[in-house]
Coordinates of C-alpha atoms in Angstrom, one line a residue:
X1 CA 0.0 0.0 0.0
X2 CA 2.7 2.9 0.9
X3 CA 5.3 1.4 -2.0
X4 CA 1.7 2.2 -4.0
X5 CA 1.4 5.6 -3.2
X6 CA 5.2 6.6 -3.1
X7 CA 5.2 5.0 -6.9
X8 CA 1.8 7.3 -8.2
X9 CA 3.7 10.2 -6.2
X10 CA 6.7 10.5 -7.6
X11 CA 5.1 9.7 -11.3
X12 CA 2.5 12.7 -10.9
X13 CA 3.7 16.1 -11.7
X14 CA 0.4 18.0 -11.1
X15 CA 2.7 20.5 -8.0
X16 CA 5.5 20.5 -10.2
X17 CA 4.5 23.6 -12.1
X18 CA 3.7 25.8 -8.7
X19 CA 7.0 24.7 -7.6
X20 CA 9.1 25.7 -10.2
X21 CA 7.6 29.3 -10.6
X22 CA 8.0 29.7 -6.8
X23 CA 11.2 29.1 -7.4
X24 CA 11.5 31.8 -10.3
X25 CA 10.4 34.0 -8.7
X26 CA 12.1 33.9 -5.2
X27 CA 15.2 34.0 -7.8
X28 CA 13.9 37.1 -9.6
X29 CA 13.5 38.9 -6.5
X30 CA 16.8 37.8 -5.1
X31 CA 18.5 39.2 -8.3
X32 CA 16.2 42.5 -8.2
X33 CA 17.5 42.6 -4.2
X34 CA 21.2 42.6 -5.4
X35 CA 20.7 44.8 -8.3
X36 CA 19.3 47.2 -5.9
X37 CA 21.7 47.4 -3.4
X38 CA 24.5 47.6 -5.8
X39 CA 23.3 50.7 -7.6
X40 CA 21.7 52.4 -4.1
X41 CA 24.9 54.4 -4.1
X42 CA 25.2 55.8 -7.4
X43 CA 21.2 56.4 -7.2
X44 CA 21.4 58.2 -4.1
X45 CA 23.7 60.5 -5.3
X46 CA 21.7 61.4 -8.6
X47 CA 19.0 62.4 -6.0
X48 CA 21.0 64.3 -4.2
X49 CA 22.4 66.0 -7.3
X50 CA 19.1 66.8 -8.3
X51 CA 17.9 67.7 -4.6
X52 CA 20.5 70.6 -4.6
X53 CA 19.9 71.6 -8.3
X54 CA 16.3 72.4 -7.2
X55 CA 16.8 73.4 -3.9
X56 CA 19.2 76.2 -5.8
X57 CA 16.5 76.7 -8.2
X58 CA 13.6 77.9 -5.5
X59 CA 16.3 80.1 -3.8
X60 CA 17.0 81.6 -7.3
X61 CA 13.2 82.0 -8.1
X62 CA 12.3 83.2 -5.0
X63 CA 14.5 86.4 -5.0
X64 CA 17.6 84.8 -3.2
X65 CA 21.3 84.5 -3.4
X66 CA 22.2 80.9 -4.8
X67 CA 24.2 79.2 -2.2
X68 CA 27.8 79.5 -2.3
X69 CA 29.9 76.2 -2.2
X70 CA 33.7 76.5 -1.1
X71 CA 36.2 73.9 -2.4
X72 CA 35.7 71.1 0.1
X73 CA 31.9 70.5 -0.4
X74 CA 30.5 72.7 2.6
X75 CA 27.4 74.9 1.9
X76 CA 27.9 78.3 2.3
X77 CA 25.1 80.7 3.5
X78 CA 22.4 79.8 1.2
X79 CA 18.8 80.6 2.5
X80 CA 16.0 83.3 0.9
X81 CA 17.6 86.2 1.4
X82 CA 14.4 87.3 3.4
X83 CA 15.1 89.5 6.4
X84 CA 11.4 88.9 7.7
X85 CA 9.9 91.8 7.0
X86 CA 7.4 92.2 4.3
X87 CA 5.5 89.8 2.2
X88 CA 8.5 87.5 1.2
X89 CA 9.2 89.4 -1.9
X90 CA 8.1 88.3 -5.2
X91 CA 5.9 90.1 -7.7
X92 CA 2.6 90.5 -5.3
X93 CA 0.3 93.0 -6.1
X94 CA -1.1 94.9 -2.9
X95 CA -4.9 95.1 -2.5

């Protein structure tokens, strides 16, 4: 009886397929995983980058100075420019 049912297990394959794309998949996302912590540097510097580019931009557009940056990579004074007084600048009309 048991020697039957170990024989019709092993000849059925009807698990076979959920098992093999388990499988894939657990090695796709293994391979995704590493890809992603390989690159996390160089991808968290482009934001960066692009962090300061806009941060530099808003400064600009906001009636600012654009931040200086010395030789080493320190920021220099940066900010709005705003003193507090007023309405923040810009081009507001008054009503």
């Amino acid at each position: 009886m048991l020697r039957r049912l170990l024989c019709r297990f092993l000849r059925e394959d009807h698990g076979q397929d959920l098992v093999e794309y388990t499988l894939l998949i657990a090695l796709i996302c293994m391979v995704t995983f590493g890809v992603m912590f390989s690159t996390g540097h160089s991808t968290a510097g482009a934001w960066s980058g692009a962090n300061s580019s806009l941060r530099t931009a808003g400064t600009l557009a906001s009636g600012g100075s654009a931040p200086v940056v010395s030789s080493t990579g320190g920021s220099g004074s940066g900010g709005s420019g705003d003193t507090g007084s007023g309405d923040g600048g810009g081009d507001h009309e008054r009503r």
